[in-house]
Amino acid sequence: MKSKIALITGITGQDGAYLAEFLLSKNYIVHGIKRRSSSFNTERIDHLFQERSEDSTFILHYGDMSDGMNITRLIRDVNPNEIYNLAAMSHVRVSFDTPEYTANIDAIGTLRILEAVRLLGMEKKVKVYQASTSELFGKVQETPQSETTPFYPRSPYGVAKMYAYWITKNYREAYGIFASNGILFNHESPMRGETFVTRKITRAVTRISVGLQNQLLIGNLNAKRDWGHAKDYVKSMWMMLQHDKADDFVIASGQNFSVRDFIIKSFKLVGIDVDFQGTGINETGVITKIKNQTDGLKVGQTLVKIDPVYFRPSEVDTLLGNSNKARTKLKWIPEYDFDSLIKEMVQSDLTLANKEKIIKEL
Ligand code: NAP
Ligand code: G4F
């Protein structure tokens, strides 16, 4: 049987890497769009490239979501069966500093893809997945959030993604393009970018445990998120494009935890019990027990402090998803839960921290 061809934007990101690996395991020919960068940005996919360079099933192209001509030419030349639009300026806090850029990439970038499909006359040939987000729910109007919950975005990122959501739906209704929105709640992994809160925590906790770092400086401890594993979530993207009709689906674990919970659990996994004391910006995380005496740490020591620099001008306080539609219609079932996600992230970052320590001591 002839292999299907997939084109992934944002292939160098967390989801792009997991999705590429998943599609290759399903015998797809995978094309990815990467940005030109002054330093290497393919770390997450280098192993795939090395494994597949002989058989030409994994091919990378230079491109940028701001460049409509480049996107149109690539879609024409690659002639994909499926396009996964994962490229985005994906950091909510940063979107307050770069609102116009975020709109150009996250909102108009999506339009550029859909319009290319239409101009090339590929409406009936190609299926499009749009990386929508639980940030659309922002200041939540009901709990849990499902496909019918009204949107109330709280950041330039959320607002840009709202345009992308609606233009995807509009091109589906206006031109009959098979275009689906995956409204994915937060998903993490050992490949998560280091400035997102979960990875920032697992990096800091493991580095502290081996004596490479003194403290974790953090923002809003009370924020609650519905966290899942990226590996489970990219599978849902593929499932949406194999469904009999294009539609919009919420993907979530159905459980939420606070940033504070995430920190406590992560420290516990490296044998350090941490308790939070004080209130507001004076709240601190202090050691109450240490399982195995580690480099210079002692009971009573402050390991976590608040730094208001990480607060957002407007915050999304709490998110909790209801993914019943995806679980029923797509038969999507996640394999990871909150505990197995954190465990995998801490173990992976502990290996990294130990390597860093050896290099430092050389
Ligand atoms: P990520 O790790 O930040 O990856 C983003 C990708 O987009 C990277 O490959 C990045 O390239 C690329 N990119 C950024 N700006 C670009 C531009 N101007 N032109 C071309 N490519 C560009 O994000 P992720 O966590 O994998 O998320 C994937 C998608 O899902 C994003 O659209 C995100 O907004 C959305 N989403 C994520 C979550 C989540 O919890 N992870 C939840 C819901 C929705 P570089 O590597 O060169 O930076
Ligand atoms: O990890 P975060 O930066 O993720 P956020 O803002 O929820 O966005 C992520 O998930 C979205 C899906 O809902 C995606 F669409 C988006 O692309 C991205 O992947 O922050 C999570 C929470 C926030 O409430 C934030 O204020 O953690 C809080 N937080 C507290 N201290 C912090 C920090 N966030 C970061 N990044 N860094 C901190 O020091």
mmCIF file of C-alpha atoms and ligand atoms in Angstrom, residues 10-16 35 41 44 63-66 85-90 101 105 131-134 157 161 184-188 192 196, ligand 1:
data_model
loop_
_atom_site.group_PDB
_atom_site.id
_atom_site.type_symbol
_atom_site.label_atom_id
_atom_site.label_comp_id
_atom_site.label_asym_id
_atom_site.label_seq_id
_atom_site.Cartn_x
_atom_site.Cartn_y
_atom_site.Cartn_z
ATOM 1 C CA GLY A 10 6.363 23.180 14.161
ATOM 2 C CA ILE A 11 8.196 19.859 13.708
ATOM 3 C CA THR A 12 11.076 20.995 15.958
ATOM 4 C CA GLY A 13 8.743 21.559 18.938
ATOM 5 C CA GLN A 14 7.622 19.121 21.635
ATOM 6 C CA ASP A 15 4.472 17.946 19.811
ATOM 7 C CA GLY A 16 6.092 18.014 16.372
ATOM 8 C CA ARG A 35 12.818 27.737 10.852
ATOM 9 C CA ASN A 41 16.988 23.841 16.714
ATOM 10 C CA ARG A 44 14.232 16.876 19.447
ATOM 11 C CA GLY A 63 10.006 27.776 6.157
ATOM 12 C CA ASP A 64 8.241 30.234 8.384
ATOM 13 C CA MET A 65 4.596 30.796 9.240
ATOM 14 C CA SER A 66 4.989 34.479 8.340
ATOM 15 C CA ASN A 85 -0.382 22.893 11.863
ATOM 16 C CA LEU A 86 1.568 22.866 15.123
ATOM 17 C CA ALA A 87 3.820 25.892 14.567
ATOM 18 C CA ALA A 88 3.143 28.743 16.969
ATOM 19 C CA MET A 89 4.612 31.303 19.302
ATOM 20 C CA SER A 90 3.298 29.055 22.057
ATOM 21 C CA TYR A 101 4.153 38.757 16.180
ATOM 22 C CA ILE A 105 2.208 33.525 13.392
ATOM 23 C CA ALA A 131 -3.519 23.002 17.119
ATOM 24 C CA SER A 132 -6.174 24.770 19.147
ATOM 25 C CA THR A 133 -5.888 25.128 22.893
ATOM 26 C CA SER A 134 -7.614 25.189 26.268
ATOM 27 C CA TYR A 157 -1.837 34.109 22.532
ATOM 28 C CA LYS A 161 -5.578 31.067 18.724
ATOM 29 C CA LEU A 184 -5.819 20.346 23.666
ATOM 30 C CA PHE A 185 -5.333 21.002 27.366
ATOM 31 C CA ASN A 186 -1.770 21.335 28.716
ATOM 32 C CA HIS A 187 0.448 18.421 27.787
ATOM 33 C CA GLU A 188 3.985 17.923 28.930
ATOM 34 C CA ARG A 192 8.732 20.122 27.050
ATOM 35 C CA PHE A 196 6.962 26.156 30.675
HETATM 36 P P1 NAP B 1 6.544 24.300 21.096
HETATM 37 O O1 NAP B 1 7.350 23.213 21.722
HETATM 38 O O2 NAP B 1 6.726 25.696 21.546
HETATM 39 O O3 NAP B 1 6.790 24.221 19.515
HETATM 40 C C1 NAP B 1 6.377 25.245 18.667
HETATM 41 C C2 NAP B 1 6.920 24.981 17.286
HETATM 42 O O4 NAP B 1 6.531 26.059 16.414
HETATM 43 C C3 NAP B 1 8.457 24.907 17.214
HETATM 44 O O5 NAP B 1 8.823 23.948 16.253
HETATM 45 C C4 NAP B 1 8.826 26.302 16.730
HETATM 46 O O6 NAP B 1 10.084 26.363 16.082
HETATM 47 C C5 NAP B 1 7.704 26.520 15.740
HETATM 48 N N1 NAP B 1 7.543 27.933 15.375
HETATM 49 C C6 NAP B 1 7.426 29.009 16.196
HETATM 50 N N2 NAP B 1 7.323 30.127 15.476
HETATM 51 C C7 NAP B 1 7.394 29.773 14.174
HETATM 52 C C8 NAP B 1 7.380 30.483 12.952
HETATM 53 N N3 NAP B 1 7.299 31.817 12.918
HETATM 54 N N4 NAP B 1 7.454 29.785 11.788
HETATM 55 C C9 NAP B 1 7.595 28.444 11.808
HETATM 56 N N5 NAP B 1 7.637 27.701 12.934
HETATM 57 C C10 NAP B 1 7.539 28.366 14.100
HETATM 58 O O7 NAP B 1 4.984 23.980 21.247
HETATM 59 P P2 NAP B 1 4.247 22.572 21.509
HETATM 60 O O8 NAP B 1 4.066 22.424 22.965
HETATM 61 O O9 NAP B 1 4.898 21.517 20.705
HETATM 62 O O10 NAP B 1 2.804 22.902 20.913
HETATM 63 C C11 NAP B 1 2.476 22.610 19.553
HETATM 64 C C12 NAP B 1 1.248 23.422 19.170
HETATM 65 O O11 NAP B 1 0.161 23.076 20.028
HETATM 66 C C13 NAP B 1 1.400 24.920 19.291
HETATM 67 O O12 NAP B 1 0.639 25.506 18.258
HETATM 68 C C14 NAP B 1 0.793 25.257 20.641
HETATM 69 O O13 NAP B 1 0.328 26.578 20.645
HETATM 70 C C15 NAP B 1 -0.336 24.251 20.685
HETATM 71 N N6 NAP B 1 -0.761 23.782 22.006
HETATM 72 C C16 NAP B 1 0.154 23.302 22.903
HETATM 73 C C17 NAP B 1 -0.283 22.807 24.121
HETATM 74 C C18 NAP B 1 0.682 22.242 25.133
HETATM 75 O O14 NAP B 1 0.293 22.125 26.307
HETATM 76 N N7 NAP B 1 1.882 21.848 24.740
HETATM 77 C C19 NAP B 1 -1.660 22.791 24.414
HETATM 78 C C20 NAP B 1 -2.551 23.265 23.464
HETATM 79 C C21 NAP B 1 -2.098 23.744 22.259
HETATM 80 P P3 NAP B 1 11.466 26.548 16.908
HETATM 81 O O15 NAP B 1 11.799 25.168 17.434
HETATM 82 O O16 NAP B 1 12.403 27.033 15.889
HETATM 83 O O17 NAP B 1 11.180 27.514 18.020
#
